[in-house]
PDB file of C-alpha atoms and ligand atoms in Angstrom:
ATOM      1  CA  HIS A 372      -4.555  -2.506 -12.334  1.00 40.00           C
ATOM      2  CA  GLY A 373      -2.555  -5.060 -10.389  1.00 45.00           C
ATOM      3  CA  GLN A 374      -5.190  -5.422  -7.663  1.00 70.00           C
ATOM      4  CA  ASN A 375      -8.024  -7.304  -9.382  1.00 88.00           C
ATOM      5  CA  PHE A 376      -7.214 -10.810  -8.311  1.00 96.00           C
ATOM      6  CA  SER A 377      -8.342 -13.027  -5.491  1.00 96.00           C
ATOM      7  CA  TYR A 378      -7.570 -16.338  -3.802  1.00 97.00           C
ATOM      8  CA  ASP A 379     -10.747 -18.160  -4.941  1.00 94.00           C
ATOM      9  CA  GLY A 380     -13.033 -18.647  -7.891  1.00 92.00           C
ATOM     10  CA  ASP A 381     -12.954 -16.792 -11.201  1.00 94.00           C
ATOM     11  CA  GLN A 382     -10.077 -14.558 -10.157  1.00 95.00           C
ATOM     12  CA  GLY A 383      -8.268 -17.200  -8.115  1.00 97.00           C
ATOM     13  CA  PRO A 384      -4.677 -18.432  -8.597  1.00 98.00           C
ATOM     14  CA  LEU A 385      -5.636 -20.828 -11.441  1.00 97.00           C
ATOM     15  CA  HIS A 386      -6.774 -17.809 -13.504  1.00 97.00           C
ATOM     16  CA  TRP A 387      -4.045 -15.284 -12.691  1.00 98.00           C
ATOM     17  CA  GLY A 388      -2.129 -16.182 -15.867  1.00 97.00           C
ATOM     18  CA  GLU A 389      -5.009 -15.090 -18.111  1.00 96.00           C
ATOM     19  CA  GLU A 390      -4.431 -11.433 -17.276  1.00 96.00           C
ATOM     20  CA  TYR A 391      -0.906 -11.552 -15.870  1.00 97.00           C
ATOM     21  CA  HIS A 392       1.274 -13.533 -18.256  1.00 96.00           C
ATOM     22  CA  SER A 393       4.245 -13.809 -15.890  1.00 98.00           C
ATOM     23  CA  CYS A 394       2.065 -15.950 -13.600  1.00 98.00           C
ATOM     24  CA  ILE A 395       2.518 -18.867 -16.010  1.00 97.00           C
ATOM     25  CA  GLY A 396       6.290 -18.321 -16.191  1.00 98.00           C
ATOM     26  CA  LYS A 397       8.965 -20.935 -15.493  1.00 98.00           C
ATOM     27  CA  TYR A 398      10.362 -19.545 -12.256  1.00 98.00           C
ATOM     28  CA  GLN A 399       7.326 -18.960 -10.100  1.00 98.00           C
ATOM     29  CA  SER A 400       6.924 -18.846  -6.337  1.00 98.00           C
ATOM     30  CA  PRO A 401       6.009 -20.353  -3.974  1.00 98.00           C
ATOM     31  CA  ILE A 402       7.574 -23.824  -4.194  1.00 98.00           C
ATOM     32  CA  ASN A 403       7.757 -27.016  -2.171  1.00 98.00           C
ATOM     33  CA  ILE A 404      11.290 -27.235  -0.749  1.00 98.00           C
ATOM     34  CA  GLU A 405      12.321 -30.871  -0.565  1.00 98.00           C
ATOM     35  CA  GLU A 406      15.114 -31.140   1.939  1.00 97.00           C
ATOM     36  CA  HIS A 407      16.537 -34.288   0.325  1.00 97.00           C
ATOM     37  CA  ASN A 408      16.843 -32.349  -2.926  1.00 97.00           C
ATOM     38  CA  VAL A 409      18.764 -29.212  -1.882  1.00 98.00           C
ATOM     39  CA  LYS A 410      22.359 -28.319  -2.680  1.00 98.00           C
ATOM     40  CA  ASN A 411      24.369 -27.567   0.461  1.00 98.00           C
ATOM     41  CA  VAL A 412      26.588 -24.484   0.224  1.00 98.00           C
ATOM     42  CA  SER A 413      28.526 -22.220   2.559  1.00 97.00           C
ATOM     43  CA  LEU A 414      27.928 -18.604   1.598  1.00 98.00           C
ATOM     44  CA  SER A 415      29.376 -15.432   3.119  1.00 97.00           C
ATOM     45  CA  PRO A 416      27.379 -14.226   6.157  1.00 98.00           C
ATOM     46  CA  LEU A 417      23.982 -12.712   5.525  1.00 98.00           C
ATOM     47  CA  ARG A 418      23.935  -9.212   7.068  1.00 98.00           C
ATOM     48  CA  LEU A 419      20.985  -7.131   8.253  1.00 97.00           C
ATOM     49  CA  ILE A 420      21.975  -3.569   9.142  1.00 97.00           C
ATOM     50  CA  GLY A 421      19.878  -0.964  10.965  1.00 94.00           C
ATOM     51  CA  ILE A 422      17.339  -3.252  12.541  1.00 95.00           C
ATOM     52  CA  ASP A 423      18.470  -2.464  16.090  1.00 92.00           C
ATOM     53  CA  ASN A 424      16.852   1.007  16.038  1.00 94.00           C
ATOM     54  CA  PRO A 425      13.121   1.305  16.749  1.00 95.00           C
ATOM     55  CA  TYR A 426      11.154   3.006  13.958  1.00 96.00           C
ATOM     56  CA  GLN A 427       7.665   4.441  13.906  1.00 97.00           C
ATOM     57  CA  SER A 428       5.639   2.036  11.762  1.00 98.00           C
ATOM     58  CA  TYR A 429       2.175   1.587  10.355  1.00 98.00           C
ATOM     59  CA  VAL A 430       0.072  -1.257   8.963  1.00 98.00           C
ATOM     60  CA  THR A 431      -2.320  -1.188   6.006  1.00 98.00           C
ATOM     61  CA  ASN A 432      -5.056  -3.606   4.924  1.00 98.00           C
ATOM     62  CA  THR A 433      -4.312  -3.914   1.172  1.00 98.00           C
ATOM     63  CA  GLY A 434      -7.295  -6.233   0.609  1.00 97.00           C
ATOM     64  CA  HIS A 435      -4.846  -9.076  -0.037  1.00 98.00           C
ATOM     65  CA  THR A 436      -2.710  -8.907   3.113  1.00 98.00           C
ATOM     66  CA  VAL A 437      -1.710  -6.736   6.049  1.00 98.00           C
ATOM     67  CA  MET A 438       1.405  -4.790   5.138  1.00 98.00           C
ATOM     68  CA  LEU A 439       3.794  -3.026   7.525  1.00 98.00           C
ATOM     69  CA  LYS A 440       6.034  -0.128   6.580  1.00 98.00           C
ATOM     70  CA  THR A 441       8.261   2.160   8.639  1.00 97.00           C
ATOM     71  CA  ASN A 442       8.306   5.951   8.397  1.00 96.00           C
ATOM     72  CA  GLU A 443      12.068   5.675   7.805  1.00 93.00           C
ATOM     73  CA  SER A 444      12.990   5.268   4.112  1.00 90.00           C
ATOM     74  CA  LYS A 445      16.067   3.112   4.843  1.00 91.00           C
ATOM     75  CA  ALA A 446      15.104   1.360   8.064  1.00 89.00           C
ATOM     76  CA  ALA A 447      17.185  -1.690   7.202  1.00 96.00           C
ATOM     77  CA  THR A 448      19.580  -2.985   4.576  1.00 97.00           C
ATOM     78  CA  LEU A 449      20.270  -6.585   3.646  1.00 98.00           C
ATOM     79  CA  SER A 450      23.460  -7.906   2.017  1.00 98.00           C
ATOM     80  CA  GLY A 451      25.767 -10.945   1.923  1.00 98.00           C
ATOM     81  CA  GLY A 452      24.749 -14.572   1.610  1.00 98.00           C
ATOM     82  CA  PRO A 453      23.503 -15.172  -1.963  1.00 98.00           C
ATOM     83  CA  LEU A 454      23.242 -11.411  -2.668  1.00 98.00           C
ATOM     84  CA  GLN A 455      25.712  -9.493  -4.829  1.00 97.00           C
ATOM     85  CA  ASP A 456      24.585  -6.060  -3.652  1.00 98.00           C
ATOM     86  CA  ASN A 457      22.783  -4.054  -0.957  1.00 98.00           C
ATOM     87  CA  TYR A 458      19.020  -4.337  -0.668  1.00 98.00           C
ATOM     88  CA  VAL A 459      16.803  -1.773   1.118  1.00 98.00           C
ATOM     89  CA  PHE A 460      13.786  -2.718   3.260  1.00 98.00           C
ATOM     90  CA  GLU A 461      10.480  -1.814   1.587  1.00 98.00           C
ATOM     91  CA  GLN A 462       7.716  -3.570   3.536  1.00 98.00           C
ATOM     92  CA  LEU A 463       6.718  -6.766   5.294  1.00 98.00           C
ATOM     93  CA  HIS A 464       3.434  -8.645   5.073  1.00 98.00           C
ATOM     94  CA  PHE A 465       1.813 -11.960   5.923  1.00 98.00           C
ATOM     95  CA  HIS A 466       0.164 -14.973   4.275  1.00 98.00           C
ATOM     96  CA  TRP A 467      -2.196 -17.226   6.245  1.00 98.00           C
ATOM     97  CA  GLY A 468      -4.898 -19.884   5.945  1.00 98.00           C
ATOM     98  CA  GLU A 469      -8.406 -20.502   7.158  1.00 98.00           C
ATOM     99  CA  ASN A 470      -7.202 -22.921   9.862  1.00 98.00           C
ATOM    100  CA  ASP A 471      -3.992 -23.599  11.778  1.00 97.00           C
ATOM    101  CA  TYR A 472      -2.949 -26.411   9.408  1.00 97.00           C
ATOM    102  CA  GLU A 473      -2.306 -24.348   6.278  1.00 98.00           C
ATOM    103  CA  GLY A 474      -1.453 -20.811   5.253  1.00 98.00           C
ATOM    104  CA  SER A 475       2.228 -20.733   4.338  1.00 98.00           C
ATOM    105  CA  GLU A 476       3.186 -20.231   0.698  1.00 98.00           C
ATOM    106  CA  ASP A 477       6.438 -22.162   0.549  1.00 98.00           C
ATOM    107  CA  LEU A 478       6.145 -25.732   1.857  1.00 98.00           C
ATOM    108  CA  VAL A 479       8.989 -27.781   3.356  1.00 98.00           C
ATOM    109  CA  ASN A 480       8.831 -31.509   2.534  1.00 98.00           C
ATOM    110  CA  ASN A 481       5.205 -30.863   1.532  1.00 98.00           C
ATOM    111  CA  HIS A 482       4.487 -29.587   5.038  1.00 98.00           C
ATOM    112  CA  SER A 483       2.406 -26.451   5.294  1.00 98.00           C
ATOM    113  CA  PHE A 484       2.647 -23.920   8.166  1.00 98.00           C
ATOM    114  CA  PRO A 485      -0.128 -21.674   9.548  1.00 98.00           C
ATOM    115  CA  MET A 486       1.539 -18.418   8.539  1.00 98.00           C
ATOM    116  CA  GLU A 487       4.424 -16.990   6.563  1.00 98.00           C
ATOM    117  CA  MET A 488       5.922 -13.500   6.785  1.00 98.00           C
ATOM    118  CA  HIS A 489       7.695 -11.875   3.827  1.00 98.00           C
ATOM    119  CA  ALA A 490      10.146  -9.024   4.363  1.00 98.00           C
ATOM    120  CA  VAL A 491      10.639  -7.415   0.952  1.00 98.00           C
ATOM    121  CA  PHE A 492      13.879  -5.580   0.064  1.00 98.00           C
ATOM    122  CA  TYR A 493      14.787  -3.878  -3.242  1.00 98.00           C
ATOM    123  CA  LYS A 494      18.232  -3.441  -4.757  1.00 98.00           C
ATOM    124  CA  GLU A 495      19.663  -0.114  -3.640  1.00 98.00           C
ATOM    125  CA  ASP A 496      21.219   0.655  -7.062  1.00 98.00           C
ATOM    126  CA  TYR A 497      17.758   0.730  -8.617  1.00 98.00           C
ATOM    127  CA  LYS A 498      16.819   3.661  -6.323  1.00 96.00           C
ATOM    128  CA  SER A 499      13.156   2.706  -5.925  1.00 97.00           C
ATOM    129  CA  PHE A 500      11.044  -0.391  -5.353  1.00 98.00           C
ATOM    130  CA  ASN A 501       9.108   0.162  -8.606  1.00 98.00           C
ATOM    131  CA  GLU A 502      12.267   0.469 -10.690  1.00 98.00           C
ATOM    132  CA  ALA A 503      13.665  -2.699  -9.087  1.00 98.00           C
ATOM    133  CA  LEU A 504      10.642  -4.650 -10.383  1.00 98.00           C
ATOM    134  CA  ASN A 505      12.048  -4.210 -13.915  1.00 98.00           C
ATOM    135  CA  HIS A 506      15.165  -6.254 -13.114  1.00 98.00           C
ATOM    136  CA  SER A 507      15.659  -9.975 -12.426  1.00 98.00           C
ATOM    137  CA  ASP A 508      17.905  -9.152  -9.446  1.00 98.00           C
ATOM    138  CA  GLY A 509      15.554  -6.416  -8.240  1.00 98.00           C
ATOM    139  CA  LEU A 510      14.224  -7.951  -5.015  1.00 98.00           C
ATOM    140  CA  ALA A 511      15.410 -10.035  -2.078  1.00 98.00           C
ATOM    141  CA  ILE A 512      12.661 -11.464   0.120  1.00 99.00           C
ATOM    142  CA  LEU A 513      13.159 -12.946   3.582  1.00 98.00           C
ATOM    143  CA  ALA A 514      10.571 -15.627   4.364  1.00 98.00           C
ATOM    144  CA  TYR A 515       9.692 -16.715   7.900  1.00 98.00           C
ATOM    145  CA  LEU A 516       7.514 -19.699   8.823  1.00 98.00           C
ATOM    146  CA  TYR A 517       5.437 -19.988  12.006  1.00 98.00           C
ATOM    147  CA  GLU A 518       4.174 -22.738  14.254  1.00 98.00           C
ATOM    148  CA  VAL A 519       1.281 -22.629  16.691  1.00 98.00           C
ATOM    149  CA  SER A 520       2.209 -22.164  20.335  1.00 98.00           C
ATOM    150  CA  PRO A 521       0.040 -22.053  23.465  1.00 97.00           C
ATOM    151  CA  GLN A 522       1.404 -18.640  24.461  1.00 97.00           C
ATOM    152  CA  PRO A 523       1.150 -15.470  22.336  1.00 98.00           C
ATOM    153  CA  ASN A 524       4.437 -14.229  20.854  1.00 98.00           C
ATOM    154  CA  PRO A 525       5.014 -10.780  22.454  1.00 97.00           C
ATOM    155  CA  ALA A 526       7.059  -9.563  19.435  1.00 97.00           C
ATOM    156  CA  TYR A 527       3.914  -9.720  17.257  1.00 98.00           C
ATOM    157  CA  GLU A 528       1.452  -8.244  19.756  1.00 97.00           C
ATOM    158  CA  PRO A 529       1.988  -4.623  18.564  1.00 97.00           C
ATOM    159  CA  ILE A 530       0.838  -5.732  15.080  1.00 98.00           C
ATOM    160  CA  VAL A 531      -1.949  -8.100  16.181  1.00 98.00           C
ATOM    161  CA  ARG A 532      -3.391  -5.446  18.500  1.00 97.00           C
ATOM    162  CA  VAL A 533      -4.098  -2.967  15.665  1.00 98.00           C
ATOM    163  CA  LEU A 534      -5.637  -5.473  13.227  1.00 98.00           C
ATOM    164  CA  ARG A 535      -9.134  -4.793  14.575  1.00 97.00           C
ATOM    165  CA  ASP A 536      -8.720  -1.144  13.511  1.00 98.00           C
ATOM    166  CA  ILE A 537      -7.919  -2.006   9.880  1.00 98.00           C
ATOM    167  CA  GLU A 538     -10.501  -4.672   9.098  1.00 98.00           C
ATOM    168  CA  VAL A 539     -11.786  -2.711   6.102  1.00 97.00           C
ATOM    169  CA  MET A 540      -9.618  -2.671   2.952  1.00 97.00           C
ATOM    170  CA  GLY A 541      -7.578   0.507   2.582  1.00 97.00           C
ATOM    171  CA  LYS A 542      -7.498   1.262   6.314  1.00 98.00           C
ATOM    172  CA  ARG A 543      -4.176   2.178   7.803  1.00 98.00           C
ATOM    173  CA  LYS A 544      -3.067   2.495  11.424  1.00 98.00           C
ATOM    174  CA  ALA A 545       0.160   3.511  13.181  1.00 98.00           C
ATOM    175  CA  LEU A 546       1.608   1.104  15.736  1.00 98.00           C
ATOM    176  CA  GLN A 547       1.443   2.487  19.273  1.00 96.00           C
ATOM    177  CA  GLU A 548       5.201   2.220  19.844  1.00 95.00           C
ATOM    178  CA  PRO A 549       8.204   2.422  17.523  1.00 96.00           C
ATOM    179  CA  LEU A 550       8.968  -1.074  16.234  1.00 96.00           C
ATOM    180  CA  LEU A 551      12.268  -2.919  16.553  1.00 96.00           C
ATOM    181  CA  LEU A 552      12.545  -4.874  13.282  1.00 97.00           C
ATOM    182  CA  GLU A 553      15.193  -7.034  14.899  1.00 96.00           C
ATOM    183  CA  SER A 554      12.551  -8.644  17.107  1.00 95.00           C
ATOM    184  CA  LEU A 555      10.781  -9.912  13.974  1.00 97.00           C
ATOM    185  CA  PHE A 556      13.734 -10.498  11.619  1.00 97.00           C
ATOM    186  CA  VAL A 557      16.338 -11.997  13.969  1.00 95.00           C
ATOM    187  CA  PRO A 558      14.519 -13.840  16.753  1.00 94.00           C
ATOM    188  CA  ASP A 559      17.657 -15.956  17.302  1.00 94.00           C
ATOM    189  CA  ILE A 560      20.960 -14.663  15.929  1.00 95.00           C
ATOM    190  CA  ALA A 561      22.519 -18.142  16.296  1.00 95.00           C
ATOM    191  CA  LYS A 562      20.133 -19.490  13.641  1.00 96.00           C
ATOM    192  CA  MET A 563      20.235 -16.619  11.167  1.00 97.00           C
ATOM    193  CA  GLN A 564      22.681 -18.268   8.734  1.00 97.00           C
ATOM    194  CA  ASP A 565      20.619 -21.452   8.407  1.00 98.00           C
ATOM    195  CA  TYR A 566      18.367 -20.898   5.396  1.00 98.00           C
ATOM    196  CA  PHE A 567      17.250 -22.119   1.986  1.00 98.00           C
ATOM    197  CA  THR A 568      17.629 -19.843  -1.022  1.00 98.00           C
ATOM    198  CA  TYR A 569      16.291 -19.994  -4.570  1.00 98.00           C
ATOM    199  CA  PHE A 570      15.295 -17.698  -7.435  1.00 98.00           C
ATOM    200  CA  GLY A 571      11.619 -17.030  -8.056  1.00 98.00           C
ATOM    201  CA  SER A 572       8.794 -14.569  -8.386  1.00 98.00           C
ATOM    202  CA  LEU A 573       6.299 -12.390  -6.589  1.00 98.00           C
ATOM    203  CA  THR A 574       3.620 -14.744  -5.230  1.00 98.00           C
ATOM    204  CA  THR A 575       0.796 -12.442  -6.377  1.00 98.00           C
ATOM    205  CA  PRO A 576       0.000 -10.853  -9.736  1.00 97.00           C
ATOM    206  CA  PRO A 577       1.897  -9.599 -11.636  1.00 97.00           C
ATOM    207  CA  CYS A 578       4.087 -12.602 -10.555  1.00 98.00           C
ATOM    208  CA  LEU A 579       7.269 -10.935 -11.838  1.00 98.00           C
ATOM    209  CA  GLU A 580      10.343 -13.206 -11.774  1.00 98.00           C
ATOM    210  CA  VAL A 581      12.552 -10.775  -9.911  1.00 98.00           C
ATOM    211  CA  ALA A 582      13.064 -12.247  -6.436  1.00 98.00           C
ATOM    212  CA  ARG A 583      15.931 -13.935  -4.619  1.00 98.00           C
ATOM    213  CA  TRP A 584      14.109 -15.858  -1.880  1.00 98.00           C
ATOM    214  CA  ILE A 585      15.770 -16.511   1.478  1.00 98.00           C
ATOM    215  CA  ASP A 586      13.728 -18.898   3.663  1.00 98.00           C
ATOM    216  CA  PHE A 587      14.920 -19.264   7.243  1.00 98.00           C
ATOM    217  CA  LYS A 588      14.861 -22.730   8.760  1.00 97.00           C
ATOM    218  CA  ASP A 589      14.233 -21.393  12.268  1.00 96.00           C
ATOM    219  CA  ARG A 590      10.517 -21.363  13.155  1.00 97.00           C
ATOM    220  CA  GLN A 591       8.825 -18.590  15.085  1.00 97.00           C
ATOM    221  CA  GLN A 592       5.737 -19.126  17.253  1.00 97.00           C
ATOM    222  CA  LEU A 593       2.297 -17.531  17.267  1.00 98.00           C
ATOM    223  CA  SER A 594      -0.735 -18.470  19.331  1.00 98.00           C
ATOM    224  CA  HIS A 595      -4.007 -19.648  17.802  1.00 98.00           C
ATOM    225  CA  GLU A 596      -5.604 -16.353  18.906  1.00 98.00           C
ATOM    226  CA  GLN A 597      -2.878 -14.286  17.217  1.00 98.00           C
ATOM    227  CA  LEU A 598      -3.328 -16.235  13.972  1.00 98.00           C
ATOM    228  CA  ALA A 599      -7.121 -15.969  14.147  1.00 98.00           C
ATOM    229  CA  ALA A 600      -6.964 -12.153  14.347  1.00 98.00           C
ATOM    230  CA  PHE A 601      -5.621 -12.031  10.768  1.00 98.00           C
ATOM    231  CA  ARG A 602      -8.618 -13.963   9.437  1.00 98.00           C
ATOM    232  CA  ASP A 603     -10.986 -11.149  10.442  1.00 97.00           C
ATOM    233  CA  LEU A 604      -9.478  -8.731   7.905  1.00 98.00           C
ATOM    234  CA  GLN A 605     -11.650  -8.027   4.876  1.00 97.00           C
ATOM    235  CA  THR A 606     -11.158  -8.489   1.137  1.00 95.00           C
ATOM    236  CA  PRO A 607     -11.916  -5.793  -1.490  1.00 94.00           C
ATOM    237  CA  GLU A 608     -15.440  -7.286  -1.671  1.00 92.00           C
ATOM    238  CA  GLY A 609     -15.957  -6.949   2.081  1.00 94.00           C
ATOM    239  CA  ASP A 610     -15.765 -10.695   2.750  1.00 95.00           C
ATOM    240  CA  LYS A 611     -13.378 -12.111   5.338  1.00 97.00           C
ATOM    241  CA  LEU A 612      -9.837 -12.611   4.048  1.00 98.00           C
ATOM    242  CA  THR A 613      -9.715 -16.112   5.537  1.00 98.00           C
ATOM    243  CA  HIS A 614      -6.763 -17.235   3.398  1.00 98.00           C
ATOM    244  CA  ASN A 615      -4.243 -15.586   1.080  1.00 98.00           C
ATOM    245  CA  PHE A 616      -1.633 -18.137   0.064  1.00 98.00           C
ATOM    246  CA  ARG A 617      -0.821 -19.155  -3.498  1.00 98.00           C
ATOM    247  CA  PRO A 618      -0.451 -22.912  -4.203  1.00 98.00           C
ATOM    248  CA  VAL A 619       3.071 -24.194  -4.905  1.00 98.00           C
ATOM    249  CA  GLN A 620       4.458 -23.901  -8.415  1.00 98.00           C
ATOM    250  CA  PRO A 621       6.764 -26.261 -10.378  1.00 98.00           C
ATOM    251  CA  LEU A 622      10.461 -26.036  -9.521  1.00 98.00           C
ATOM    252  CA  GLU A 623      11.414 -26.729 -13.169  1.00 98.00           C
ATOM    253  CA  ASP A 624      15.219 -26.652 -13.563  1.00 97.00           C
ATOM    254  CA  ARG A 625      15.895 -24.512 -10.513  1.00 98.00           C
ATOM    255  CA  VAL A 626      18.207 -25.531  -7.674  1.00 98.00           C
ATOM    256  CA  VAL A 627      17.327 -24.794  -4.045  1.00 98.00           C
ATOM    257  CA  PHE A 628      20.453 -24.092  -2.008  1.00 98.00           C
ATOM    258  CA  HIS A 629      20.793 -24.737   1.705  1.00 98.00           C
ATOM    259  CA  ASN A 630      23.321 -22.541   3.467  1.00 98.00           C
ATOM    260  CA  ILE A 631      25.198 -24.463   6.112  1.00 91.00           C
ATOM    261  CA  PRO A 632      26.174 -22.023   8.862  1.00 87.00           C
TER     262      PRO A 632
HETATM  263  C1  SG7 B 825       1.270  -8.817  -0.957  1.00 58.33           C
HETATM  264  O1  SG7 B 825       2.258  -9.557  -1.683  1.00 58.33           O
HETATM  265  C2  SG7 B 825       1.649  -7.346  -0.843  1.00 58.33           C
HETATM  266  C3  SG7 B 825       2.052  -6.759  -2.206  1.00 58.33           C
HETATM  267  C4  SG7 B 825       3.109  -7.634  -2.848  1.00 58.33           C
HETATM  268  C5  SG7 B 825       2.618  -9.047  -2.960  1.00 58.33           C
HETATM  269  O2  SG7 B 825       0.008  -8.888  -1.556  1.00 58.33           O
HETATM  270  O3  SG7 B 825       2.714  -7.220   0.058  1.00 58.33           O
HETATM  271  O4  SG7 B 825       2.615  -5.461  -2.055  1.00 58.33           O
HETATM  272  C6  SG7 B 825       1.768  -4.382  -2.131  1.00 58.33           C
HETATM  273  C7  SG7 B 825       2.438  -3.086  -2.215  1.00 58.33           C
HETATM  274  O5  SG7 B 825       0.562  -4.522  -2.092  1.00 58.33           O
HETATM  275  O6  SG7 B 825       3.345  -7.148  -4.168  1.00 58.33           O
HETATM  276  C8  SG7 B 825       4.551  -5.965  -5.818  1.00 58.33           C
HETATM  277  C9  SG7 B 825       4.463  -6.468  -4.435  1.00 58.33           C
HETATM  278  O7  SG7 B 825       5.355  -6.299  -3.620  1.00 58.33           O
HETATM  279  C10 SG7 B 825       3.693  -9.969  -3.564  1.00 58.33           C
HETATM  280  O8  SG7 B 825       4.837  -9.986  -2.735  1.00 58.33           O
HETATM  281  S1  SG7 B 825       5.450 -11.345  -2.283  1.00 58.33           S
HETATM  282  O9  SG7 B 825       5.937 -12.014  -3.461  1.00 58.33           O
HETATM  283  O10 SG7 B 825       6.458 -11.025  -1.324  1.00 58.33           O
HETATM  284  N1  SG7 B 825       4.321 -12.233  -1.641  1.00 58.33           N
HETATM  285 ZN1   ZN B 826       4.230 -12.382   0.300  1.00 58.33          ZN
END
């Protein structure tokens, strides 16, 4: 349960709501962020604690994405900005498309990016990720958008390098070296406070409306070859997972905030 969905056909995004009722809810993700339609605010600083220590990490092919976890149970905590409490790092994963012109989940001014990374945190008071899913303030998710660059991004090489070892769903592989989350989460400290934030949902079934989204405006870079390596991963059926992004959902009466640093 919770895994029988896909990104095409009979079990594709248009059908998720038949089995998972939250997927037709009012506050779904992803969305198109229209920059002319955001509310500018100045929030307290967003803080990421613990990301300057390297942690032994591993990646798993879930059949729907590649997911990275650390062996440390509290590798990082997130607080400040739009958040009322502390949130603990659970996992990060990626969404991509079948070519370099699409793949991101959130769009900005209807523009799509070749990849998006989600770093998922759960509210510390709820003790566990699964318990947090029962509460509307349960999760905070950092979203990062990528552009194509001629040169590979060295920060992502440790992940890209092991993808060939986890092509089959369910496979898991440790990274060769302990990973510094800072290199992924804070590529440029000067730009960390420049983000959009809105309330929404998980972007896969069960589509629970439990997530405070924080989308950084800064773009990171990946080469075409780095992006292409993700498209060789396999789905539960053994096909290539060429794309795994959900189409944008209606904003309804939600407001997207833009934090002005
Ligand atoms: C990815 O996105 C995975 C899922 C995640 C889902 O498919 O990271 O996580 C696991 C454990 O497979 O689902 C419940 C959950 O975290 C949705 O997360 S997202 O909204 O950040 N895209
Ligand atoms: Zn995601």
